[in-house]
CSV table of C-alpha atoms and ligand atoms in Angstrom, one decimal:
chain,number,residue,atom,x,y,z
A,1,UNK,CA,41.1,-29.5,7.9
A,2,UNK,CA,43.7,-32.0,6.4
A,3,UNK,CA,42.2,-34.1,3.3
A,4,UNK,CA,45.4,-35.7,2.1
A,5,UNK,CA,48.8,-36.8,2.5
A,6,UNK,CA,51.6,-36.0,-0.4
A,7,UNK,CA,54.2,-39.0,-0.3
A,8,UNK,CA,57.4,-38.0,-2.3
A,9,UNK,CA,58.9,-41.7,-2.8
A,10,UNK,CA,62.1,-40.9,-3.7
A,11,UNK,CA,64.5,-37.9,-4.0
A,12,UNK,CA,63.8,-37.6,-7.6
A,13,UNK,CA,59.9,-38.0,-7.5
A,14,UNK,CA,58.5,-35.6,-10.3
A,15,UNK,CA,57.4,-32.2,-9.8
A,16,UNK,CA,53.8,-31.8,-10.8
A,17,UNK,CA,53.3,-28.1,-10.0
A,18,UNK,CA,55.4,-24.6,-10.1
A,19,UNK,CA,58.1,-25.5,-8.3
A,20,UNK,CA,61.5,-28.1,-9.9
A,21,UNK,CA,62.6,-30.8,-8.5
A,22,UNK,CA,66.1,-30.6,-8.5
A,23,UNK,CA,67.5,-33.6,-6.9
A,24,UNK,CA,69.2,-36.0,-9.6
A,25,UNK,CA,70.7,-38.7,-7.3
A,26,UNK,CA,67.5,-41.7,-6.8
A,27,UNK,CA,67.1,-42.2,-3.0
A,28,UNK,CA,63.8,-44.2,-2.6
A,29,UNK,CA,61.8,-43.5,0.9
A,30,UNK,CA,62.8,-46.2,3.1
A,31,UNK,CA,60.0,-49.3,3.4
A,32,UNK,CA,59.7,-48.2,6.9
A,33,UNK,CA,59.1,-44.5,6.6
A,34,UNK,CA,56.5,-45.5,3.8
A,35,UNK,CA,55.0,-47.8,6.1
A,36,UNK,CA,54.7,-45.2,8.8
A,37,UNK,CA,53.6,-42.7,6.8
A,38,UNK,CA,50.7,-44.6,5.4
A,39,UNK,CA,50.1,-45.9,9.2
A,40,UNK,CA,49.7,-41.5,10.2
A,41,UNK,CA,47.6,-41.3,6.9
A,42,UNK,CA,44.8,-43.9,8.5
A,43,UNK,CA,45.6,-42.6,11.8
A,44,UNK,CA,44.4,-39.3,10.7
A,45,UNK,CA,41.6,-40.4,8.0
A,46,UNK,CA,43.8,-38.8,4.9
A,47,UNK,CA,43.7,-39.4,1.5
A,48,UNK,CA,47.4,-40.7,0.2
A,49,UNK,CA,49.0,-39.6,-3.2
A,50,UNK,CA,52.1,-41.2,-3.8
A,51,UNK,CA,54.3,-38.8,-6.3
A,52,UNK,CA,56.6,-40.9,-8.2
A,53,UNK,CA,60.5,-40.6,-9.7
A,54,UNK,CA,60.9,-41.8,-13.5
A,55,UNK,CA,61.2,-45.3,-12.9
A,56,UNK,CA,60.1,-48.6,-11.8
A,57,UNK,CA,59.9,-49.6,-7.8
A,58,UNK,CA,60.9,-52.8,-6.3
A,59,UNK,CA,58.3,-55.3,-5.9
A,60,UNK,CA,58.3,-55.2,-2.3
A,61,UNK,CA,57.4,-51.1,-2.5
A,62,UNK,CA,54.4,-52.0,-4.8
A,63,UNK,CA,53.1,-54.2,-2.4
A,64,UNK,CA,53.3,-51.5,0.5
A,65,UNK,CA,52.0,-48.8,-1.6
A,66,UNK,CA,49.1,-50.9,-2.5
A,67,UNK,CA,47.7,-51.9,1.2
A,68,UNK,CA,45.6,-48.5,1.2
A,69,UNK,CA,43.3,-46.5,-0.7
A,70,UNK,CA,45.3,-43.9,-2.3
A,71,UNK,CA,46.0,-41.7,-6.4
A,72,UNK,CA,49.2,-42.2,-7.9
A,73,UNK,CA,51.1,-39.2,-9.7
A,74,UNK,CA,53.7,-40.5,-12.2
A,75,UNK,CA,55.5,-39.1,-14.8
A,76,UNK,CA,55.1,-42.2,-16.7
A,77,UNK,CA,51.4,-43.2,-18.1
A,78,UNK,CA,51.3,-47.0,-16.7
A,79,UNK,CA,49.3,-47.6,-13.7
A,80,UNK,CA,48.8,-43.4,-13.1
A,81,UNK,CA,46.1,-41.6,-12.1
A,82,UNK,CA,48.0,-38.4,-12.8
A,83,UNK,CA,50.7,-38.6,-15.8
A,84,UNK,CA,52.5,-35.5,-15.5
A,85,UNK,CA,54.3,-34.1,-18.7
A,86,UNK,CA,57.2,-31.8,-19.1
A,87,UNK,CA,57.1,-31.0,-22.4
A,88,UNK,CA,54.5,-30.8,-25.5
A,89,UNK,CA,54.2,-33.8,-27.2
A,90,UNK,CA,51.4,-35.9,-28.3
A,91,UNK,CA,49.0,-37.8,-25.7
A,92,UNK,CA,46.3,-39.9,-26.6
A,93,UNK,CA,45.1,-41.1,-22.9
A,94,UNK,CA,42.0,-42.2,-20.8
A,95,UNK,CA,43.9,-40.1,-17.7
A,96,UNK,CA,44.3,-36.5,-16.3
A,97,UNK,CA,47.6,-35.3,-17.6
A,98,UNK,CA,49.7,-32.1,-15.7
A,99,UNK,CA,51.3,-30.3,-18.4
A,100,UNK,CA,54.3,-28.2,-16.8
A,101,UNK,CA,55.8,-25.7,-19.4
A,102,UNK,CA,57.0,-22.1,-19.1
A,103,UNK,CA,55.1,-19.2,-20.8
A,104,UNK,CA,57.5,-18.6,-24.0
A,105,UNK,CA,56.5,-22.3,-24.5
A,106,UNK,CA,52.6,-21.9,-23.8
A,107,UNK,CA,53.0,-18.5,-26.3
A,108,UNK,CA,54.6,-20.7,-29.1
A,109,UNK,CA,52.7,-24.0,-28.9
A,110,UNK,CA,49.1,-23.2,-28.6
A,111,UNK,CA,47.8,-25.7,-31.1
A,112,UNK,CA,49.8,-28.6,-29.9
A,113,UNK,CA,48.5,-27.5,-26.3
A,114,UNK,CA,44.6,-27.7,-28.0
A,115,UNK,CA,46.0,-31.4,-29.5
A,116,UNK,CA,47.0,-32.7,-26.1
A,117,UNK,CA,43.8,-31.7,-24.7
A,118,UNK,CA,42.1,-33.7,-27.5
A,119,UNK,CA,43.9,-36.7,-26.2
A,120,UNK,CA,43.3,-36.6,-22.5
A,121,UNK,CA,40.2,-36.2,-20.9
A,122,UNK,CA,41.6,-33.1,-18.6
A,123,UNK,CA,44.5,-31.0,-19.1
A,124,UNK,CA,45.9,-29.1,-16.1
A,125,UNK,CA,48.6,-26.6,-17.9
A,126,UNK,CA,50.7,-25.5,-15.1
A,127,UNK,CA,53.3,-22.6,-15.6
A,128,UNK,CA,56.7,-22.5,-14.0
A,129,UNK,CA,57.8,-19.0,-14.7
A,130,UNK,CA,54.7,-17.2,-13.2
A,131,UNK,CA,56.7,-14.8,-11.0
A,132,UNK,CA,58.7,-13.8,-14.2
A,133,UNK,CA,55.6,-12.5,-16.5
A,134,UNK,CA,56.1,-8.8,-17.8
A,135,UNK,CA,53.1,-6.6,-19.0
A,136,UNK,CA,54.0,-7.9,-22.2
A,137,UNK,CA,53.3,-11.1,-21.3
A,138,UNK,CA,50.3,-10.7,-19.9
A,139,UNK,CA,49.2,-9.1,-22.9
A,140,UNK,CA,50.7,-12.1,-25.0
A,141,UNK,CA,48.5,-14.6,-22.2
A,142,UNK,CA,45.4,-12.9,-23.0
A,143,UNK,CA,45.6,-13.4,-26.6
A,144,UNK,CA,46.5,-17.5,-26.0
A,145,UNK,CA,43.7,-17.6,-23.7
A,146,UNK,CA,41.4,-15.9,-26.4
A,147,UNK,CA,43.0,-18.7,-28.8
A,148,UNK,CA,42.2,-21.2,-26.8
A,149,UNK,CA,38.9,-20.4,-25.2
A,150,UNK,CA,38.2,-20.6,-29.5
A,151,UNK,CA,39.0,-23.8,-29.8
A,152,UNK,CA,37.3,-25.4,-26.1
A,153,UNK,CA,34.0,-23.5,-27.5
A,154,UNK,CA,34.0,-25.4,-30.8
A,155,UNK,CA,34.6,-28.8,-28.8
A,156,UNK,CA,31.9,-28.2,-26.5
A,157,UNK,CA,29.9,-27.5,-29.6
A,158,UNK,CA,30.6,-30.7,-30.8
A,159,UNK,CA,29.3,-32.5,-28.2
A,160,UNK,CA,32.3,-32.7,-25.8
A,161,UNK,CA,33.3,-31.7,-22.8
A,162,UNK,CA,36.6,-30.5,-22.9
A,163,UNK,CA,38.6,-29.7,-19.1
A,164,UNK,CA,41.3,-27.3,-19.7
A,165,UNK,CA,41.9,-25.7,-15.7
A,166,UNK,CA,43.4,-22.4,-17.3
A,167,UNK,CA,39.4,-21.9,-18.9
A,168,UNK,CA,37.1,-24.6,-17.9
A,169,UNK,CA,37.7,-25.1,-14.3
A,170,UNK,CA,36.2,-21.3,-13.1
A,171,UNK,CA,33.1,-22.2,-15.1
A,172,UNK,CA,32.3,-25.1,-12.8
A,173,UNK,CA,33.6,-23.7,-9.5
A,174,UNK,CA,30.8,-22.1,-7.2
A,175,UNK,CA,33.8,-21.4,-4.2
A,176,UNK,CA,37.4,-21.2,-4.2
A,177,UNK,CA,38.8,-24.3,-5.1
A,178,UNK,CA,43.1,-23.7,-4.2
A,179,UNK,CA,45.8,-26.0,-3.6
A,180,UNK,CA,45.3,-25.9,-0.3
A,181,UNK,CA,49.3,-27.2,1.1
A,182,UNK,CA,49.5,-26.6,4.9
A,183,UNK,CA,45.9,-26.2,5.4
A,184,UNK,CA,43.5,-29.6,3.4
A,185,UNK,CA,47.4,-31.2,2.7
A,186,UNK,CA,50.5,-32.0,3.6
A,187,UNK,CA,53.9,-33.8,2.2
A,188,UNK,CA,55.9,-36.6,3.7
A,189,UNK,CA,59.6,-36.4,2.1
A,190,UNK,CA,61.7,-39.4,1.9
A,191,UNK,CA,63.5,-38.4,4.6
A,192,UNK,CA,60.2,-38.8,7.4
A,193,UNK,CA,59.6,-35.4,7.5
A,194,UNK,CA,56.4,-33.4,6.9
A,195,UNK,CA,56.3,-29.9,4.6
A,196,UNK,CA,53.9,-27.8,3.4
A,197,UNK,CA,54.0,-29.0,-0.1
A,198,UNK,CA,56.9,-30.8,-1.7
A,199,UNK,CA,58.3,-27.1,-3.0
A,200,UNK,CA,59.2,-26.4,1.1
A,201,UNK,CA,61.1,-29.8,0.7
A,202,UNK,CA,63.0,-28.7,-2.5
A,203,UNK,CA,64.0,-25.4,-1.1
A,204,UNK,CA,65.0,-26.4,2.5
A,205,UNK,CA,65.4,-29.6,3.9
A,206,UNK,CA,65.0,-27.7,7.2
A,207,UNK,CA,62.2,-26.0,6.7
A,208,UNK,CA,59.9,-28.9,8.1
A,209,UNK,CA,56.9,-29.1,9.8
A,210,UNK,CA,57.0,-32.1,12.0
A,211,UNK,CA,58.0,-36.2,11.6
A,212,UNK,CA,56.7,-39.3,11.5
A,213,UNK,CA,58.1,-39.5,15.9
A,214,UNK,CA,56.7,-36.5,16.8
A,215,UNK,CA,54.1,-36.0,14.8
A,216,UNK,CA,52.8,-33.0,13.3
A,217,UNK,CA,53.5,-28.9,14.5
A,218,UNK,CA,52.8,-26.2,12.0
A,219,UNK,CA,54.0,-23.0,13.0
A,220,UNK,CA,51.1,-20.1,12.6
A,221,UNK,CA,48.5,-22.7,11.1
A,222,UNK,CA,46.4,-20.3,10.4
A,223,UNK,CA,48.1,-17.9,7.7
A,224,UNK,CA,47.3,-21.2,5.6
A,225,UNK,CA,43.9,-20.6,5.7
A,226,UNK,CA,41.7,-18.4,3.3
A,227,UNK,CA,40.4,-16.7,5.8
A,228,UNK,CA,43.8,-15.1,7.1
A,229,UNK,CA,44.7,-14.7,3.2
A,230,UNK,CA,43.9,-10.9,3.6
A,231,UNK,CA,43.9,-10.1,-0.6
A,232,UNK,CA,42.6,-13.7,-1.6
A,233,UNK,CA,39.5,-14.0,1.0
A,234,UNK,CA,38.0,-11.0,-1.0
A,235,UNK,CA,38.7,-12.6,-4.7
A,236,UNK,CA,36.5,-14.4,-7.1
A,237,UNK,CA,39.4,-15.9,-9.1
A,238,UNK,CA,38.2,-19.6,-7.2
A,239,UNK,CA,40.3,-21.4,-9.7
A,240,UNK,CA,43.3,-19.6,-8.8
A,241,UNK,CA,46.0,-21.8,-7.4
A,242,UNK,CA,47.1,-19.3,-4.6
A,243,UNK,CA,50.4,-21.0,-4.3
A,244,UNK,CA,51.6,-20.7,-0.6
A,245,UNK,CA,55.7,-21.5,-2.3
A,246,UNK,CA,54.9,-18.8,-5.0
A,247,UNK,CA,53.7,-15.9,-2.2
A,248,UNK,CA,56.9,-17.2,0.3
A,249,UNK,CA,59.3,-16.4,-2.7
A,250,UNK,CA,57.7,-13.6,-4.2
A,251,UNK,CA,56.6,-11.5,-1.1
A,252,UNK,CA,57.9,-13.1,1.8
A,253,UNK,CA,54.6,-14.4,3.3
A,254,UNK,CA,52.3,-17.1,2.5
A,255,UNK,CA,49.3,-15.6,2.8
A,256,UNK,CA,50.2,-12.7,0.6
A,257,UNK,CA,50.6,-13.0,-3.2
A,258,UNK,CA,52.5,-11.5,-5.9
A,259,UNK,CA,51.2,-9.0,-8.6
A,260,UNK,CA,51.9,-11.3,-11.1
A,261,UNK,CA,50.3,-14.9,-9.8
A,262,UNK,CA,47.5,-12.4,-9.2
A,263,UNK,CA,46.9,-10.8,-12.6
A,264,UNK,CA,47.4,-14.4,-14.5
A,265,UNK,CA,44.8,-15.8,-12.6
A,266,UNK,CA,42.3,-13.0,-13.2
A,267,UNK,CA,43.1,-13.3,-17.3
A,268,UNK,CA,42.0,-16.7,-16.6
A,269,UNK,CA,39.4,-15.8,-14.7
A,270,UNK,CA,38.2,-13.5,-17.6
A,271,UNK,CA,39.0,-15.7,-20.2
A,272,UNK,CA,36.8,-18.4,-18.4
A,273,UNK,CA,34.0,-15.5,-18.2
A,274,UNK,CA,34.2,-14.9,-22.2
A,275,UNK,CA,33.8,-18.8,-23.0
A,276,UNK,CA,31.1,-19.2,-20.2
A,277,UNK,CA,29.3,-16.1,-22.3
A,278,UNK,CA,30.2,-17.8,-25.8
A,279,UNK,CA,29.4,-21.6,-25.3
A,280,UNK,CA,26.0,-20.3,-24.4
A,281,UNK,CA,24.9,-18.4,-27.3
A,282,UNK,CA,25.1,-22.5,-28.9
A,283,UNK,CA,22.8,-24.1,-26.1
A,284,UNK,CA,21.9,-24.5,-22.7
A,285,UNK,CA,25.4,-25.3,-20.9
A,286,UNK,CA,26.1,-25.7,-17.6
A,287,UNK,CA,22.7,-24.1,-16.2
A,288,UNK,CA,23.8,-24.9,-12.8
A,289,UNK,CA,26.2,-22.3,-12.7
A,290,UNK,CA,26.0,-18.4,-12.4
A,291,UNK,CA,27.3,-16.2,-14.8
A,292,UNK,CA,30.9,-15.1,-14.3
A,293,UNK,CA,30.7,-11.1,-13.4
A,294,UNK,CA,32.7,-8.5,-15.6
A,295,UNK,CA,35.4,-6.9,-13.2
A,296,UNK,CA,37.2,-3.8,-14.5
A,297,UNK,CA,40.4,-5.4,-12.3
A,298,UNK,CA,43.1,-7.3,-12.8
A,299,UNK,CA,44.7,-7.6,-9.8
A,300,UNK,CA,42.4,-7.3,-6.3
A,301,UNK,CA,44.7,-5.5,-4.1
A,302,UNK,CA,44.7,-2.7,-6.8
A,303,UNK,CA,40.8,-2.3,-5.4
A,304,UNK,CA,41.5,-2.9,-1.5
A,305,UNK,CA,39.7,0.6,-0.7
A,306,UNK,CA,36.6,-1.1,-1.6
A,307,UNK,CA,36.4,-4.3,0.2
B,401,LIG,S1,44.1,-14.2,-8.0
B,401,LIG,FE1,45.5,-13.4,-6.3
B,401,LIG,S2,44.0,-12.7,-4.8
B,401,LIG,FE2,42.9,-14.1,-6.1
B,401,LIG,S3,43.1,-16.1,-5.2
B,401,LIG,FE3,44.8,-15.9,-6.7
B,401,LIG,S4,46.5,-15.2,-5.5
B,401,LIG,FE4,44.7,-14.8,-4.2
């Protein structure tokens, strides 16, 4: 069932998952698409985020924008509920921050990523290169995550509670818990159309699902659904992102991942296991929840015979 509505307000708004947001030329959503868009957000009982580009609206945008409930992702702190980042750099905020970085960047910068989460309340790391990791960079993953996981133990230890997605979010998860674009969300684009996630925009303007005059029509609704995701509906990686873009590039269809989105989110998955295992030898944490299984996999389709 639809949740939310993704409003990119301009050309440029930032990209806050895998996928880049090319377009360098500012083209703001017109005041009357935004209007209609929030009008087929209430319509439809939807939760709106507004995406923003890198710089200040016009008053008379802010005053739109404000006549209904809605999160705000900006790549500036003021007035976010989201600040998305693009590089490492020193954070000291009361807000969620989206960290988007490629892997050699992750491999090299470890203790400045443990830093950032110190500053922010949540970090949500979010690679942009998946599809390219190589054995040995899931090798060189595991050991960041093993890094890591180190340092999230000794803050929990301390008395904190740390919310790194790459380790803490499987912990907490009972269910998977995916991005959910074409099935719980979709995007409007400056331009009044819908997508299935702002990525769909950014690769092809006419690769739409419906406008603002006609209204919705998603071709094959379905395939967006867990339950047609024939490899994901049989995996426990629930904080997996199962990026519907990712699968479409990688393998063609959207319900079908890639080896590599695959095996990442199982050393996550893993690595969430082994601080689960570790925070509790100092204390009773998070009772609530079971205990992450050991899996000799790394990816699931490698054990299809036994689903
Ligand atoms: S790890 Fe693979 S199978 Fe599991 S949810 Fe993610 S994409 Fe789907």
């Amino acid at each position: 069932m639809l949740q939310y509505l993704i409003i990119l307000l301009d050309e440029t708004s930032t990209s806050f998952c895998h996928y880049e947001a090319p377009k360098k030329e500012r083209k703001l959503i017109s005041l009357d698409t935004l209007r209609q868009g929030i009008r087929f957000g209430m319509m439809e009982n939807l939760m709106i985020q507004y995406v923003y580009p890198d710089y200040e609206l016009p008053d008379e945008y802010k005053e739109v924008i404000e006549s209904i409930d809605h999160s705000k992702i900006k790549p500036m702190a003021e007035d976010a509920d989201v600040l998305v980042m693009n590089k490492i750099e020193a954070v000291q905020t009361d807000i969620p921050v989206v960290l988007r970085i490629g892997k050699q960047e992750l491999f090299a910068h470890q203790k400045e990523v443990v830093a950032m989460l110190k500053g922010a309340p949540r970090l949500n790391v979010v690679l942009t290169d998946v599809e390219t990791f190589t054995d040995e960079d899931f090798d060189a993953y595991k050991k960041v995550l093993a890094a890591l996981s180190a340092e999230v133990e000794k803050l929990y230890v301390e008395g904190k509670s740390p919310q790194l997605n790459l380790l803490t979010d499987r912990m907490m998860l009972s269910q998977m818990n995916n991005c959910g674009a074409g099935d719980t969300s979709i995007t409007l684009a400056p331009n009044g159309k819908f997508y299935v996630c702002p990525a769909f925009y950014y690769d092809d303007e006419a690769d739409s699902i419906g406008d603002l005059e006609q209204g919705l029509d998603i071709k094959n609704k379905q395939l967006y659904k867990l339950s047609y995701a024939p490899i994901c509906r049989h995996c426990d990686a629930w904080q997996c992102k199962r990026c519907i873009w990712l699968n479409r590039k990688t393998t063609l269809e959207v319900n079908t991942p890639s080896h590599e989105q695959c095996v990442v989110a199982h050393l996550e998955r893993n690595a969430s296991r082994e601080l689960q295992h570790n925070i509790r030898k100092h204390g009773t944490f998070l009772p609530e929840h079971e205990e992450i299984k050991e899996i000799d996999y790394l990816d699931p389709f490698d054990v299809r015979e036994d689903w």
